[in-house]
Amino acid sequence: MSDVAASPADSPAASSRRPLVVLEKVNKHFGDLHVLRDIDLTVGEGEVVVVIGPSGSGKSTLCRAINRLETIESGTITLDGDPLPEEGKALARLRADVGMVFQSFNLFSHKTILENVTLGPIKVRGVPKREADQRAGELLERVGVAAQASKYPAQLSGGQQQRVAIARALAMDPKVMLFDEPTSALDPEMINEVLDVMTTLARSGMTMVVVTHEMGFARRAADRVVFMADGQIVEQGTPERFFTQPESDRAKDFLSKILTH
């Protein structure tokens, strides 16, 4: 029997904001494994939602479902009031509105850093090259790698590459940014440089859904922490409440294991 705490589907942080991403009764299986179980989640405009939980709890699948990198079997997901399209040009447009930063940086190795950031705006948004170059320069400055613009990804550290990946996603002017374990492939000394960029982004008013093991970031940057286990949202609340007064046994157990080390 699940010990799902009776947290409201939309916490006070979300209720005062315009709903931007809405998941209702979302289900997903991988074979016999029920990875998403009746997920209800509303992310308000400008809200930073950090999703945490043990490995295998469905966090990354939830994140990837929001831009249809993972299909769902039942339930609905809407972005800014529109249901996620099945395929084709409408899906490409959706993905342009949803920035995604992965564990691996997924940069084009044969293109310079500047070209990596301008490719989407030029090809998908139809932005003139000069304008795209100027905007990319501003974004690379913002994430602290402007000096690397003419280099290729292999010439950059992992932390620098991940910051470029964030700039590339921002260049599309997305409505929401998804981060799927963005620091898990980084060496320890590079993690903070990426988290610092993400914290600044969170404070700028960007709508963000972040799957991470970095509890310091969750405490510092989240408006709401969503705790998942066994494919379910077990409880959610402000970072202060979740980390100091978790309601469910699953969350208490999880926090006791990670916060004592």
Coordinates of C-alpha atoms in Angstrom, one line a residue:
M1 CA 0.0 0.0 0.0
S2 CA 1.4 3.4 -1.0
D3 CA 1.8 6.0 1.7
V4 CA 1.1 8.9 -0.6
A5 CA 0.7 12.0 1.5
A6 CA -2.4 14.1 1.0
S7 CA -0.5 17.0 -0.5
P8 CA -2.7 19.1 -2.8
A9 CA -2.2 18.6 -6.5
D10 CA -1.2 22.3 -6.9
S11 CA 0.6 23.7 -3.9
P12 CA 0.1 27.4 -2.9
A13 CA 3.2 28.2 -5.0
A14 CA 1.4 27.0 -8.1
S15 CA -2.1 28.1 -7.4
S16 CA -1.4 31.9 -7.7
R17 CA 0.3 31.4 -11.1
R18 CA -1.1 30.8 -14.6
P19 CA -0.9 27.0 -15.3
L20 CA 1.7 26.4 -17.9
V21 CA 2.4 22.7 -17.8
V22 CA -0.5 20.4 -16.7
L23 CA -0.3 16.6 -16.3
E24 CA -3.6 14.8 -15.4
K25 CA -3.8 11.1 -14.7
V26 CA -0.7 10.3 -16.7
N27 CA 0.3 6.6 -16.9
K28 CA 3.3 4.9 -18.6
H29 CA 4.7 1.4 -18.6
F30 CA 8.0 -0.1 -19.7
G31 CA 6.9 -3.7 -20.2
D32 CA 5.6 -4.9 -16.9
L33 CA 7.1 -1.9 -15.0
H34 CA 4.5 0.8 -14.2
V35 CA 6.8 3.8 -14.3
L36 CA 4.3 6.6 -14.1
R37 CA 1.1 6.0 -12.0
D38 CA -1.7 8.4 -12.3
I39 CA 0.5 11.5 -12.2
D40 CA -1.2 14.8 -11.5
L41 CA 1.0 17.8 -11.6
T42 CA 0.5 21.5 -12.5
V43 CA 3.5 23.8 -13.0
G44 CA 2.7 27.5 -12.9
E45 CA 4.3 30.1 -15.1
G46 CA 7.6 31.2 -13.6
E47 CA 7.6 28.4 -11.1
V48 CA 10.7 26.3 -10.4
V49 CA 9.7 22.7 -9.6
V50 CA 12.5 20.3 -8.5
V51 CA 11.7 16.6 -8.8
I52 CA 13.6 14.3 -6.5
G53 CA 13.4 10.7 -5.3
P54 CA 15.2 7.4 -5.4
S55 CA 16.6 5.9 -8.6
G56 CA 13.9 4.2 -10.7
S57 CA 11.1 6.3 -9.3
G58 CA 10.0 7.7 -12.7
K59 CA 11.5 11.2 -12.4
S60 CA 13.3 11.2 -15.8
T61 CA 10.4 9.6 -17.5
L62 CA 8.1 12.3 -16.2
C63 CA 10.5 15.0 -17.4
R64 CA 10.8 13.4 -20.8
A65 CA 7.1 13.0 -21.2
I66 CA 6.6 16.8 -21.0
N67 CA 8.1 17.3 -24.4
R68 CA 7.0 13.8 -25.7
L69 CA 10.5 12.2 -25.8
E70 CA 8.5 9.5 -23.9
T71 CA 5.0 8.8 -25.0
I72 CA 2.3 8.2 -22.4
E73 CA -0.4 5.5 -22.5
S74 CA -3.2 7.4 -20.7
G75 CA -4.0 10.8 -19.2
T76 CA -3.3 14.2 -20.7
I77 CA -0.4 16.6 -20.8
T78 CA -1.0 20.2 -21.9
L79 CA 1.5 23.0 -22.5
D80 CA 0.1 26.5 -22.2
G81 CA -3.4 25.1 -22.7
D82 CA -2.6 23.0 -25.8
P83 CA -2.4 19.2 -25.7
L84 CA 0.9 17.7 -26.7
P85 CA 0.9 17.0 -30.4
E86 CA 1.4 13.4 -31.7
E87 CA 4.0 14.1 -34.4
G88 CA 5.1 16.2 -37.3
K89 CA 5.5 19.9 -37.5
A90 CA 3.3 20.6 -34.5
L91 CA 5.5 18.4 -32.3
A92 CA 8.6 20.2 -33.6
R93 CA 7.0 23.5 -32.7
L94 CA 6.2 22.1 -29.2
R95 CA 9.8 21.1 -28.7
A96 CA 10.9 24.6 -29.8
D97 CA 8.8 25.9 -26.9
V98 CA 10.2 23.4 -24.4
G99 CA 14.0 23.7 -23.7
M100 CA 15.6 20.4 -22.6
V101 CA 19.0 19.9 -21.0
F102 CA 20.1 16.3 -20.7
Q103 CA 22.7 14.4 -18.6
S104 CA 24.9 14.2 -21.6
F105 CA 25.4 17.5 -23.3
N106 CA 24.3 16.4 -26.8
L107 CA 26.2 19.2 -28.6
F108 CA 27.1 18.9 -32.3
S109 CA 30.8 17.9 -32.2
H110 CA 31.5 19.2 -35.7
K111 CA 30.0 22.7 -35.1
T112 CA 31.5 25.5 -33.0
I113 CA 30.0 26.6 -29.8
L114 CA 28.4 29.6 -31.5
E115 CA 27.0 27.5 -34.3
N116 CA 25.6 25.0 -31.7
V117 CA 23.6 27.9 -30.1
T118 CA 22.5 29.6 -33.3
L119 CA 21.4 26.5 -35.2
G120 CA 17.9 26.1 -33.7
P121 CA 16.9 29.8 -33.9
I122 CA 18.0 30.0 -37.5
K123 CA 16.6 26.7 -38.7
V124 CA 13.5 26.4 -36.6
R125 CA 12.5 29.9 -35.7
G126 CA 13.8 31.6 -38.9
V127 CA 15.9 34.1 -37.0
P128 CA 18.3 36.0 -39.3
K129 CA 21.9 34.9 -38.8
R130 CA 23.2 38.2 -37.6
E131 CA 20.5 38.5 -35.0
A132 CA 21.0 34.8 -33.9
D133 CA 24.7 35.4 -33.6
Q134 CA 24.2 38.5 -31.4
R135 CA 21.7 36.7 -29.1
A136 CA 23.9 33.7 -28.9
G137 CA 26.8 35.9 -27.8
E138 CA 24.6 37.4 -25.1
L139 CA 23.6 34.0 -23.8
L140 CA 27.1 32.6 -23.9
E141 CA 28.1 35.6 -21.8
R142 CA 25.3 35.0 -19.4
V143 CA 26.4 31.4 -18.8
G144 CA 30.1 32.4 -18.6
V145 CA 31.5 30.8 -21.7
A146 CA 31.6 33.7 -24.2
A147 CA 35.3 33.3 -24.6
Q148 CA 34.8 29.8 -26.0
A149 CA 32.4 30.8 -28.9
S150 CA 34.8 29.8 -31.7
K151 CA 35.9 26.5 -30.1
Y152 CA 34.5 23.0 -30.7
P153 CA 32.8 21.0 -27.9
A154 CA 35.7 18.6 -27.5
Q155 CA 37.9 21.6 -26.5
L156 CA 35.6 22.5 -23.5
S157 CA 35.3 20.9 -20.1
G158 CA 32.1 19.0 -19.2
G159 CA 30.9 21.9 -17.1
Q160 CA 31.5 24.4 -19.9
Q161 CA 29.7 22.1 -22.4
Q162 CA 26.7 21.8 -20.1
R163 CA 26.5 25.6 -19.8
V164 CA 26.6 25.8 -23.6
A165 CA 23.7 23.3 -23.7
I166 CA 21.7 25.6 -21.4
A167 CA 22.5 28.6 -23.6
R168 CA 21.4 26.6 -26.6
A169 CA 18.1 25.8 -25.0
L170 CA 17.6 29.4 -24.0
A171 CA 18.3 30.6 -27.5
M172 CA 14.9 29.1 -28.6
D173 CA 13.1 31.4 -26.1
P174 CA 11.3 28.4 -24.6
K175 CA 8.2 28.7 -22.4
V176 CA 9.6 26.1 -20.0
M177 CA 13.0 24.6 -19.4
L178 CA 13.4 20.9 -18.5
F179 CA 16.5 19.6 -16.9
D180 CA 17.1 15.9 -16.6
E181 CA 19.9 15.2 -14.2
P182 CA 22.0 18.0 -15.7
T183 CA 25.0 17.5 -13.4
S184 CA 25.1 13.7 -13.1
A185 CA 27.8 13.3 -15.8
L186 CA 30.0 16.0 -14.5
D187 CA 33.1 15.8 -12.3
P188 CA 32.4 17.1 -8.8
E189 CA 34.3 20.4 -9.3
M190 CA 32.2 21.3 -12.3
I191 CA 28.8 20.7 -10.7
N192 CA 28.6 24.0 -8.9
E193 CA 29.4 26.1 -12.0
V194 CA 26.3 24.5 -13.8
L195 CA 24.1 24.8 -10.7
D196 CA 25.0 28.5 -10.3
V197 CA 23.8 29.1 -13.9
M198 CA 20.6 27.2 -13.1
T199 CA 20.0 29.1 -9.9
T200 CA 20.5 32.5 -11.7
L201 CA 18.0 31.3 -14.4
A202 CA 15.5 30.2 -11.7
R203 CA 15.7 33.7 -10.1
S204 CA 15.1 35.3 -13.5
G205 CA 11.6 34.0 -13.7
M206 CA 12.1 31.1 -16.1
T207 CA 9.6 28.2 -15.7
M208 CA 11.7 25.2 -14.8
V209 CA 11.2 21.5 -14.1
V210 CA 14.4 20.0 -12.7
V211 CA 15.2 16.4 -12.0
T212 CA 18.2 16.3 -9.8
H213 CA 20.0 14.6 -6.9
E214 CA 21.5 17.9 -5.9
M215 CA 19.6 18.7 -2.7
G216 CA 21.4 22.0 -2.1
F217 CA 20.0 23.3 -5.4
A218 CA 16.5 22.0 -4.5
R219 CA 16.6 23.9 -1.2
R220 CA 18.1 27.0 -2.7
A221 CA 16.3 27.4 -6.0
A222 CA 13.0 25.5 -5.9
D223 CA 9.6 27.1 -5.4
R224 CA 8.3 23.5 -4.9
V225 CA 9.9 20.1 -4.3
V226 CA 8.1 17.1 -5.8
F227 CA 9.1 13.8 -4.2
M228 CA 8.5 10.7 -6.3
A229 CA 8.8 7.0 -5.5
D230 CA 7.6 3.9 -7.4
G231 CA 6.1 6.0 -10.2
Q232 CA 4.0 8.1 -8.0
I233 CA 4.2 11.6 -6.6
V234 CA 4.3 10.8 -2.9
E235 CA 4.3 14.3 -1.6
Q236 CA 5.2 17.9 -2.5
G237 CA 5.7 21.2 -0.8
T238 CA 8.0 24.1 -0.3
P239 CA 11.7 23.2 0.1
E240 CA 11.6 24.4 3.7
R241 CA 8.6 22.2 4.6
F242 CA 9.7 19.2 2.7
F243 CA 13.3 19.1 4.0
T244 CA 12.3 19.9 7.6
Q245 CA 8.9 18.3 8.0
P246 CA 8.4 15.5 5.4
E247 CA 5.0 13.9 5.8
S248 CA 5.4 10.4 4.3
D249 CA 7.5 7.5 5.5
R250 CA 9.0 7.2 2.0
A251 CA 10.3 10.8 2.1
K252 CA 11.6 10.5 5.7
D253 CA 13.5 7.4 4.8
F254 CA 14.9 8.9 1.6
L255 CA 16.0 12.1 3.4
S256 CA 17.5 10.1 6.3
K257 CA 19.8 8.3 3.8
I258 CA 21.0 11.3 1.8
L259 CA 21.2 14.1 4.4
T260 CA 23.4 12.2 6.8
H261 CA 26.2 11.8 4.4

